Amino acid sequence: PDFMKNKALEITSGFIFNKLKNRPFFTSKIATSLDGFIAKTAGEQYWLTGDVSRRFVHDLRSRVDAVLTGSGTVLADNPQLTCRIPGVGYQPHRIILDSQARVPLSSHLVRNASDIPVIIIHGDVADKARLRALAANGVDLIHYQGDGSIKLGWLTDILASRGYQHILIEAGTVLNTAFLQAGLIDRIYWLKSTEILGDGVPSVMRKIPHAGINTDATMDFGHSATYVRTSEGSLGDDNLSCWQATTSITRP
């Protein structure tokens, strides 16, 4: 009766979680140096992990409903957030938290929004002309009332109402911190390279003891009342560990 049980739970976790808790299942992918930094300098694209890890991330994208990130990541990296594995036709939706609608019209995301859906969630301060231009390029716009940070409770309700069951977070320091602080990350894939930066951009903004993050500067992740490590191994030259929230319903 337990044959392939964990794999089945992993595949169906979004559906089951959505039905029982009425919100999407959130998986976060975090890539750091060996000493826990995500980049050398804020706003600068910097590859830490190798080709095998990048293929893993592409495969991960093929198994979720949507990939979520913030405008800071888009401005720094100009990502596509697509699965680029030959023969894999499915593409996740791309969801961008962008209160000021700063995503450039020339970005990869906007340029292929008519083919692969892009949703930008913006606030009151977004420029109306920019919003019209984004919509003309096929971007789906969701407005929230306010000019500050998006309330995550409101966000999860909106995403659930739109049918999203499993969302992959590929974001920077601010969103990682916010989702961890709110207890909304149900699974973490932590990719760790062999490179030592010594200093740089932290993966979180502050200590989050209940999430097992015990330092202000790096991804010093450990067992806690909230997360347990369910697997660990090599991925090319990198290390991959999977952490599962103890409050989630699955333990893949």
PDB file of C-alpha atoms in Angstrom:
ATOM      1  CA  PRO A   1       0.000   0.000   0.000  1.00  0.00           C
ATOM      2  CA  ASP A   2       2.990   2.362   0.451  1.00  0.00           C
ATOM      3  CA  PHE A   3       4.386   1.735  -3.047  1.00  0.00           C
ATOM      4  CA  MET A   4       5.347   5.136  -4.561  1.00  0.00           C
ATOM      5  CA  LYS A   5       3.385   6.851  -1.778  1.00  0.00           C
ATOM      6  CA  ASN A   6       5.839   9.719  -1.330  1.00  0.00           C
ATOM      7  CA  LYS A   7       6.085  10.381  -5.062  1.00  0.00           C
ATOM      8  CA  ALA A   8       2.300  10.375  -5.369  1.00  0.00           C
ATOM      9  CA  LEU A   9       2.007  12.840  -2.494  1.00  0.00           C
ATOM     10  CA  GLU A  10       4.627  15.079  -4.069  1.00  0.00           C
ATOM     11  CA  ILE A  11       2.768  15.156  -7.370  1.00  0.00           C
ATOM     12  CA  THR A  12      -0.658  15.770  -5.831  1.00  0.00           C
ATOM     13  CA  SER A  13       0.366  18.017  -2.914  1.00  0.00           C
ATOM     14  CA  GLY A  14      -0.930  21.186  -4.577  1.00  0.00           C
ATOM     15  CA  PHE A  15      -4.355  19.706  -5.307  1.00  0.00           C
ATOM     16  CA  ILE A  16      -4.773  18.172  -1.847  1.00  0.00           C
ATOM     17  CA  PHE A  17      -3.460  21.230  -0.024  1.00  0.00           C
ATOM     18  CA  ASN A  18      -5.721  23.552  -2.024  1.00  0.00           C
ATOM     19  CA  LYS A  19      -8.795  21.523  -1.170  1.00  0.00           C
ATOM     20  CA  LEU A  20      -8.019  21.242   2.553  1.00  0.00           C
ATOM     21  CA  LYS A  21      -6.561  24.708   3.242  1.00  0.00           C
ATOM     22  CA  ASN A  22      -8.017  26.787   0.417  1.00  0.00           C
ATOM     23  CA  ARG A  23      -4.683  28.237  -0.637  1.00  0.00           C
ATOM     24  CA  PRO A  24      -1.899  27.207  -3.001  1.00  0.00           C
ATOM     25  CA  PHE A  25       0.972  25.000  -1.919  1.00  0.00           C
ATOM     26  CA  PHE A  26       4.117  27.151  -2.066  1.00  0.00           C
ATOM     27  CA  THR A  27       7.514  25.710  -2.937  1.00  0.00           C
ATOM     28  CA  SER A  28      10.536  27.999  -2.726  1.00  0.00           C
ATOM     29  CA  LYS A  29      13.744  27.493  -4.684  1.00  0.00           C
ATOM     30  CA  ILE A  30      16.727  29.220  -3.079  1.00  0.00           C
ATOM     31  CA  ALA A  31      20.232  29.081  -4.572  1.00  0.00           C
ATOM     32  CA  THR A  32      23.157  30.261  -2.472  1.00  0.00           C
ATOM     33  CA  SER A  33      26.907  30.172  -2.197  1.00  0.00           C
ATOM     34  CA  LEU A  34      28.469  27.721   0.224  1.00  0.00           C
ATOM     35  CA  ASP A  35      28.414  30.450   2.865  1.00  0.00           C
ATOM     36  CA  GLY A  36      24.766  31.310   2.241  1.00  0.00           C
ATOM     37  CA  PHE A  37      24.638  34.382  -0.020  1.00  0.00           C
ATOM     38  CA  ILE A  38      22.490  34.655  -3.147  1.00  0.00           C
ATOM     39  CA  ALA A  39      24.674  37.173  -5.043  1.00  0.00           C
ATOM     40  CA  LYS A  40      27.728  39.394  -4.704  1.00  0.00           C
ATOM     41  CA  THR A  41      25.917  42.682  -5.242  1.00  0.00           C
ATOM     42  CA  ALA A  42      22.254  43.710  -5.103  1.00  0.00           C
ATOM     43  CA  GLY A  43      20.697  44.142  -8.536  1.00  0.00           C
ATOM     44  CA  GLU A  44      23.449  42.190 -10.293  1.00  0.00           C
ATOM     45  CA  GLN A  45      22.837  38.852 -12.009  1.00  0.00           C
ATOM     46  CA  TYR A  46      25.251  36.248 -10.717  1.00  0.00           C
ATOM     47  CA  TRP A  47      25.246  32.525 -11.523  1.00  0.00           C
ATOM     48  CA  LEU A  48      26.175  30.428  -8.513  1.00  0.00           C
ATOM     49  CA  THR A  49      24.996  26.936  -9.428  1.00  0.00           C
ATOM     50  CA  GLY A  50      25.884  24.726 -12.375  1.00  0.00           C
ATOM     51  CA  ASP A  51      24.149  23.302 -15.426  1.00  0.00           C
ATOM     52  CA  VAL A  52      22.741  20.252 -13.623  1.00  0.00           C
ATOM     53  CA  SER A  53      21.094  22.464 -11.003  1.00  0.00           C
ATOM     54  CA  ARG A  54      19.673  24.750 -13.675  1.00  0.00           C
ATOM     55  CA  ARG A  55      18.137  21.753 -15.444  1.00  0.00           C
ATOM     56  CA  PHE A  56      16.617  20.688 -12.117  1.00  0.00           C
ATOM     57  CA  VAL A  57      15.002  24.123 -11.790  1.00  0.00           C
ATOM     58  CA  HIS A  58      13.617  23.948 -15.332  1.00  0.00           C
ATOM     59  CA  ASP A  59      12.108  20.550 -14.527  1.00  0.00           C
ATOM     60  CA  LEU A  60      10.688  21.976 -11.307  1.00  0.00           C
ATOM     61  CA  ARG A  61       8.952  24.729 -13.274  1.00  0.00           C
ATOM     62  CA  SER A  62       7.316  22.110 -15.488  1.00  0.00           C
ATOM     63  CA  ARG A  63       5.604  20.608 -12.439  1.00  0.00           C
ATOM     64  CA  VAL A  64       3.938  23.706 -10.965  1.00  0.00           C
ATOM     65  CA  ASP A  65       1.026  25.889 -12.025  1.00  0.00           C
ATOM     66  CA  ALA A  66       2.933  29.151 -11.779  1.00  0.00           C
ATOM     67  CA  VAL A  67       6.266  30.744 -10.901  1.00  0.00           C
ATOM     68  CA  LEU A  68       6.128  33.774  -8.621  1.00  0.00           C
ATOM     69  CA  THR A  69       8.741  36.483  -8.203  1.00  0.00           C
ATOM     70  CA  GLY A  70       9.103  40.194  -7.473  1.00  0.00           C
ATOM     71  CA  SER A  71       9.849  43.154  -9.689  1.00  0.00           C
ATOM     72  CA  GLY A  72      13.349  43.461  -8.199  1.00  0.00           C
ATOM     73  CA  THR A  73      14.304  40.051  -9.561  1.00  0.00           C
ATOM     74  CA  VAL A  74      12.862  40.909 -12.967  1.00  0.00           C
ATOM     75  CA  LEU A  75      14.764  44.207 -13.116  1.00  0.00           C
ATOM     76  CA  ALA A  76      18.034  42.570 -12.039  1.00  0.00           C
ATOM     77  CA  ASP A  77      17.915  39.337 -14.035  1.00  0.00           C
ATOM     78  CA  ASN A  78      15.380  39.784 -16.861  1.00  0.00           C
ATOM     79  CA  PRO A  79      14.340  36.129 -16.383  1.00  0.00           C
ATOM     80  CA  GLN A  80      12.047  34.106 -18.609  1.00  0.00           C
ATOM     81  CA  LEU A  81      10.800  31.828 -15.793  1.00  0.00           C
ATOM     82  CA  THR A  82      10.033  29.121 -18.338  1.00  0.00           C
ATOM     83  CA  CYS A  83      10.872  25.434 -18.645  1.00  0.00           C
ATOM     84  CA  ARG A  84      13.475  25.118 -21.365  1.00  0.00           C
ATOM     85  CA  ILE A  85      13.919  21.345 -21.492  1.00  0.00           C
ATOM     86  CA  PRO A  86      13.602  19.934 -25.029  1.00  0.00           C
ATOM     87  CA  GLY A  87      10.383  17.983 -25.450  1.00  0.00           C
ATOM     88  CA  VAL A  88       8.608  19.521 -22.445  1.00  0.00           C
ATOM     89  CA  GLY A  89       5.716  21.523 -23.850  1.00  0.00           C
ATOM     90  CA  TYR A  90       4.053  22.723 -20.655  1.00  0.00           C
ATOM     91  CA  GLN A  91       4.904  26.196 -19.375  1.00  0.00           C
ATOM     92  CA  PRO A  92       3.919  27.642 -15.991  1.00  0.00           C
ATOM     93  CA  HIS A  93       2.193  30.990 -15.685  1.00  0.00           C
ATOM     94  CA  ARG A  94       4.463  33.821 -14.460  1.00  0.00           C
ATOM     95  CA  ILE A  95       3.234  35.949 -11.526  1.00  0.00           C
ATOM     96  CA  ILE A  96       5.060  39.182 -10.705  1.00  0.00           C
ATOM     97  CA  LEU A  97       4.497  41.225  -7.548  1.00  0.00           C
ATOM     98  CA  ASP A  98       5.140  44.726  -8.843  1.00  0.00           C
ATOM     99  CA  SER A  99       3.414  47.486  -6.878  1.00  0.00           C
ATOM    100  CA  GLN A 100       4.615  50.235  -9.240  1.00  0.00           C
ATOM    101  CA  ALA A 101       4.358  48.210 -12.477  1.00  0.00           C
ATOM    102  CA  ARG A 102       8.079  48.672 -13.104  1.00  0.00           C
ATOM    103  CA  VAL A 103       8.537  45.576 -15.290  1.00  0.00           C
ATOM    104  CA  PRO A 104       9.990  46.855 -18.591  1.00  0.00           C
ATOM    105  CA  LEU A 105       8.013  46.438 -21.787  1.00  0.00           C
ATOM    106  CA  SER A 106      11.236  45.102 -23.323  1.00  0.00           C
ATOM    107  CA  SER A 107      11.610  42.314 -20.737  1.00  0.00           C
ATOM    108  CA  HIS A 108      11.448  38.657 -21.726  1.00  0.00           C
ATOM    109  CA  LEU A 109       8.293  38.283 -19.658  1.00  0.00           C
ATOM    110  CA  VAL A 110       6.334  40.994 -21.436  1.00  0.00           C
ATOM    111  CA  ARG A 111       7.634  40.128 -24.882  1.00  0.00           C
ATOM    112  CA  ASN A 112       6.189  36.583 -24.731  1.00  0.00           C
ATOM    113  CA  ALA A 113       3.189  37.316 -22.488  1.00  0.00           C
ATOM    114  CA  SER A 114       0.778  36.590 -25.335  1.00  0.00           C
ATOM    115  CA  ASP A 115       2.141  33.046 -25.591  1.00  0.00           C
ATOM    116  CA  ILE A 116       2.857  32.234 -21.930  1.00  0.00           C
ATOM    117  CA  PRO A 117       0.587  34.009 -19.429  1.00  0.00           C
ATOM    118  CA  VAL A 118       2.037  36.750 -17.240  1.00  0.00           C
ATOM    119  CA  ILE A 119       0.191  38.284 -14.323  1.00  0.00           C
ATOM    120  CA  ILE A 120       1.403  41.531 -12.749  1.00  0.00           C
ATOM    121  CA  ILE A 121      -0.066  42.419  -9.377  1.00  0.00           C
ATOM    122  CA  HIS A 122       0.189  46.171  -8.871  1.00  0.00           C
ATOM    123  CA  GLY A 123      -0.901  48.859  -6.429  1.00  0.00           C
ATOM    124  CA  ASP A 124      -2.499  52.305  -6.591  1.00  0.00           C
ATOM    125  CA  VAL A 125       0.764  54.061  -7.475  1.00  0.00           C
ATOM    126  CA  ALA A 126       1.293  52.260 -10.784  1.00  0.00           C
ATOM    127  CA  ASP A 127       1.458  54.566 -13.786  1.00  0.00           C
ATOM    128  CA  LYS A 128      -1.778  54.329 -15.784  1.00  0.00           C
ATOM    129  CA  ALA A 129      -0.058  54.690 -19.155  1.00  0.00           C
ATOM    130  CA  ARG A 130       2.368  51.909 -18.247  1.00  0.00           C
ATOM    131  CA  LEU A 131      -0.547  49.669 -17.229  1.00  0.00           C
ATOM    132  CA  ARG A 132      -2.279  50.261 -20.557  1.00  0.00           C
ATOM    133  CA  ALA A 133       0.917  49.392 -22.414  1.00  0.00           C
ATOM    134  CA  LEU A 134       1.400  46.203 -20.402  1.00  0.00           C
ATOM    135  CA  ALA A 135      -2.199  45.156 -21.050  1.00  0.00           C
ATOM    136  CA  ALA A 136      -1.749  45.862 -24.783  1.00  0.00           C
ATOM    137  CA  ASN A 137       1.168  43.417 -24.739  1.00  0.00           C
ATOM    138  CA  GLY A 138      -0.978  40.649 -23.276  1.00  0.00           C
ATOM    139  CA  VAL A 139      -0.145  41.032 -19.573  1.00  0.00           C
ATOM    140  CA  ASP A 140      -2.965  40.196 -17.154  1.00  0.00           C
ATOM    141  CA  LEU A 141      -3.173  42.936 -14.497  1.00  0.00           C
ATOM    142  CA  ILE A 142      -4.509  42.513 -10.965  1.00  0.00           C
ATOM    143  CA  HIS A 143      -4.949  45.628  -8.856  1.00  0.00           C
ATOM    144  CA  TYR A 144      -4.696  45.698  -5.094  1.00  0.00           C
ATOM    145  CA  GLN A 145      -5.687  48.684  -2.995  1.00  0.00           C
ATOM    146  CA  GLY A 146      -2.683  50.333  -1.411  1.00  0.00           C
ATOM    147  CA  ASP A 147       0.740  51.659  -2.279  1.00  0.00           C
ATOM    148  CA  GLY A 148       2.849  49.493   0.018  1.00  0.00           C
ATOM    149  CA  SER A 149       3.643  45.814   0.311  1.00  0.00           C
ATOM    150  CA  ILE A 150       1.045  43.367  -0.902  1.00  0.00           C
ATOM    151  CA  LYS A 151      -0.762  41.633   1.952  1.00  0.00           C
ATOM    152  CA  LEU A 152       0.058  37.960   1.552  1.00  0.00           C
ATOM    153  CA  GLY A 153      -3.265  36.772   2.964  1.00  0.00           C
ATOM    154  CA  TRP A 154      -5.057  38.709   0.225  1.00  0.00           C
ATOM    155  CA  LEU A 155      -2.623  37.331  -2.339  1.00  0.00           C
ATOM    156  CA  THR A 156      -3.177  33.694  -1.412  1.00  0.00           C
ATOM    157  CA  ASP A 157      -6.956  34.192  -1.625  1.00  0.00           C
ATOM    158  CA  ILE A 158      -6.660  35.736  -5.096  1.00  0.00           C
ATOM    159  CA  LEU A 159      -4.378  32.982  -6.373  1.00  0.00           C
ATOM    160  CA  ALA A 160      -6.616  30.245  -4.956  1.00  0.00           C
ATOM    161  CA  SER A 161      -9.684  31.850  -6.543  1.00  0.00           C
ATOM    162  CA  ARG A 162      -7.911  31.694  -9.896  1.00  0.00           C
ATOM    163  CA  GLY A 163      -7.293  27.976  -9.537  1.00  0.00           C
ATOM    164  CA  TYR A 164      -3.576  27.968  -8.780  1.00  0.00           C
ATOM    165  CA  GLN A 165      -2.718  24.922  -6.685  1.00  0.00           C
ATOM    166  CA  HIS A 166       1.092  24.720  -6.664  1.00  0.00           C
ATOM    167  CA  ILE A 167       3.285  27.817  -6.992  1.00  0.00           C
ATOM    168  CA  LEU A 168       7.063  27.952  -7.193  1.00  0.00           C
ATOM    169  CA  ILE A 169       8.684  31.009  -5.605  1.00  0.00           C
ATOM    170  CA  GLU A 170      11.885  32.134  -7.330  1.00  0.00           C
ATOM    171  CA  ALA A 171      12.573  35.422  -5.634  1.00  0.00           C
ATOM    172  CA  GLY A 172      15.071  37.572  -3.816  1.00  0.00           C
ATOM    173  CA  THR A 173      15.652  38.623  -0.250  1.00  0.00           C
ATOM    174  CA  VAL A 174      12.474  40.631   0.353  1.00  0.00           C
ATOM    175  CA  LEU A 175       9.954  38.036  -0.840  1.00  0.00           C
ATOM    176  CA  ASN A 176      11.837  35.104   0.678  1.00  0.00           C
ATOM    177  CA  THR A 177      11.710  36.868   4.023  1.00  0.00           C
ATOM    178  CA  ALA A 178       8.056  37.851   3.742  1.00  0.00           C
ATOM    179  CA  PHE A 179       6.811  34.380   2.814  1.00  0.00           C
ATOM    180  CA  LEU A 180       8.953  32.649   5.436  1.00  0.00           C
ATOM    181  CA  GLN A 181       7.914  35.148   8.100  1.00  0.00           C
ATOM    182  CA  ALA A 182       4.250  34.555   7.242  1.00  0.00           C
ATOM    183  CA  GLY A 183       4.666  30.770   7.418  1.00  0.00           C
ATOM    184  CA  LEU A 184       3.531  30.359   3.809  1.00  0.00           C
ATOM    185  CA  ILE A 185       6.391  28.299   2.390  1.00  0.00           C
ATOM    186  CA  ASP A 186       5.510  24.624   2.472  1.00  0.00           C
ATOM    187  CA  ARG A 187       8.605  23.180   0.804  1.00  0.00           C
ATOM    188  CA  ILE A 188      12.089  24.535   0.197  1.00  0.00           C
ATOM    189  CA  TYR A 189      14.629  23.336  -2.332  1.00  0.00           C
ATOM    190  CA  TRP A 190      17.975  24.769  -1.268  1.00  0.00           C
ATOM    191  CA  LEU A 191      20.672  24.621  -3.926  1.00  0.00           C
ATOM    192  CA  LYS A 192      24.119  25.336  -2.506  1.00  0.00           C
ATOM    193  CA  SER A 193      27.205  25.806  -4.671  1.00  0.00           C
ATOM    194  CA  THR A 194      30.813  25.212  -3.674  1.00  0.00           C
ATOM    195  CA  GLU A 195      31.671  28.882  -4.180  1.00  0.00           C
ATOM    196  CA  ILE A 196      32.430  31.027  -1.128  1.00  0.00           C
ATOM    197  CA  LEU A 197      31.531  34.712  -1.518  1.00  0.00           C
ATOM    198  CA  GLY A 198      32.554  35.909   1.940  1.00  0.00           C
ATOM    199  CA  ASP A 199      30.002  38.713   1.735  1.00  0.00           C
ATOM    200  CA  GLY A 200      27.107  39.712  -0.475  1.00  0.00           C
ATOM    201  CA  VAL A 201      23.329  39.713  -0.703  1.00  0.00           C
ATOM    202  CA  PRO A 202      21.607  37.676   2.033  1.00  0.00           C
ATOM    203  CA  SER A 203      18.813  35.276   1.202  1.00  0.00           C
ATOM    204  CA  VAL A 204      16.712  36.651   4.074  1.00  0.00           C
ATOM    205  CA  MET A 205      16.514  40.051   5.756  1.00  0.00           C
ATOM    206  CA  ARG A 206      16.352  38.995   9.370  1.00  0.00           C
ATOM    207  CA  LYS A 207      16.415  36.110  11.779  1.00  0.00           C
ATOM    208  CA  ILE A 208      13.321  33.905  11.545  1.00  0.00           C
ATOM    209  CA  PRO A 209      13.803  31.459  14.428  1.00  0.00           C
ATOM    210  CA  HIS A 210      10.533  29.591  13.854  1.00  0.00           C
ATOM    211  CA  ALA A 211      11.709  28.863  10.294  1.00  0.00           C
ATOM    212  CA  GLY A 212      15.124  27.645  11.384  1.00  0.00           C
ATOM    213  CA  ILE A 213      16.985  30.729  10.153  1.00  0.00           C
ATOM    214  CA  ASN A 214      19.296  31.746  12.945  1.00  0.00           C
ATOM    215  CA  THR A 215      21.423  34.504  11.473  1.00  0.00           C
ATOM    216  CA  ASP A 216      20.843  37.855   9.815  1.00  0.00           C
ATOM    217  CA  ALA A 217      23.481  37.439   7.130  1.00  0.00           C
ATOM    218  CA  THR A 218      23.228  34.043   5.472  1.00  0.00           C
ATOM    219  CA  MET A 219      20.982  31.077   4.765  1.00  0.00           C
ATOM    220  CA  ASP A 220      21.921  29.309   7.991  1.00  0.00           C
ATOM    221  CA  PHE A 221      19.090  26.835   7.686  1.00  0.00           C
ATOM    222  CA  GLY A 222      18.569  24.063  10.192  1.00  0.00           C
ATOM    223  CA  HIS A 223      15.955  21.769  11.714  1.00  0.00           C
ATOM    224  CA  SER A 224      13.269  23.660  13.585  1.00  0.00           C
ATOM    225  CA  ALA A 225       9.728  23.213  14.818  1.00  0.00           C
ATOM    226  CA  THR A 226       8.632  24.381  11.362  1.00  0.00           C
ATOM    227  CA  TYR A 227      10.926  22.614   8.874  1.00  0.00           C
ATOM    228  CA  VAL A 228      12.615  19.240   8.647  1.00  0.00           C
ATOM    229  CA  ARG A 229      15.056  18.090   6.003  1.00  0.00           C
ATOM    230  CA  THR A 230      13.559  15.261   3.980  1.00  0.00           C
ATOM    231  CA  SER A 231      16.386  14.670   1.511  1.00  0.00           C
ATOM    232  CA  GLU A 232      19.904  15.790   0.637  1.00  0.00           C
ATOM    233  CA  GLY A 233      22.395  14.902  -2.065  1.00  0.00           C
ATOM    234  CA  SER A 234      24.652  16.077  -4.859  1.00  0.00           C
ATOM    235  CA  LEU A 235      23.392  17.728  -7.998  1.00  0.00           C
ATOM    236  CA  GLY A 236      26.393  17.975 -10.271  1.00  0.00           C
ATOM    237  CA  ASP A 237      28.926  19.999  -8.291  1.00  0.00           C
ATOM    238  CA  ASP A 238      26.191  21.509  -6.126  1.00  0.00           C
ATOM    239  CA  ASN A 239      24.337  20.324  -3.050  1.00  0.00           C
ATOM    240  CA  LEU A 240      20.542  20.002  -3.028  1.00  0.00           C
ATOM    241  CA  SER A 241      18.510  19.644   0.132  1.00  0.00           C
ATOM    242  CA  CYS A 242      14.732  19.531   0.446  1.00  0.00           C
ATOM    243  CA  TRP A 243      13.008  20.940   3.511  1.00  0.00           C
ATOM    244  CA  GLN A 244       9.379  20.284   4.327  1.00  0.00           C
ATOM    245  CA  ALA A 245       7.124  22.294   6.610  1.00  0.00           C
ATOM    246  CA  THR A 246       5.940  20.153   9.495  1.00  0.00           C
ATOM    247  CA  THR A 247       2.513  21.805   9.223  1.00  0.00           C
ATOM    248  CA  SER A 248       2.030  20.730   5.610  1.00  0.00           C
ATOM    249  CA  ILE A 249       0.070  17.605   4.839  1.00  0.00           C
ATOM    250  CA  THR A 250       2.701  15.864   2.729  1.00  0.00           C
ATOM    251  CA  ARG A 251       6.182  14.598   3.482  1.00  0.00           C
ATOM    252  CA  PRO A 252       7.797  13.798   0.120  1.00  0.00           C
TER     253      PRO A 252
END
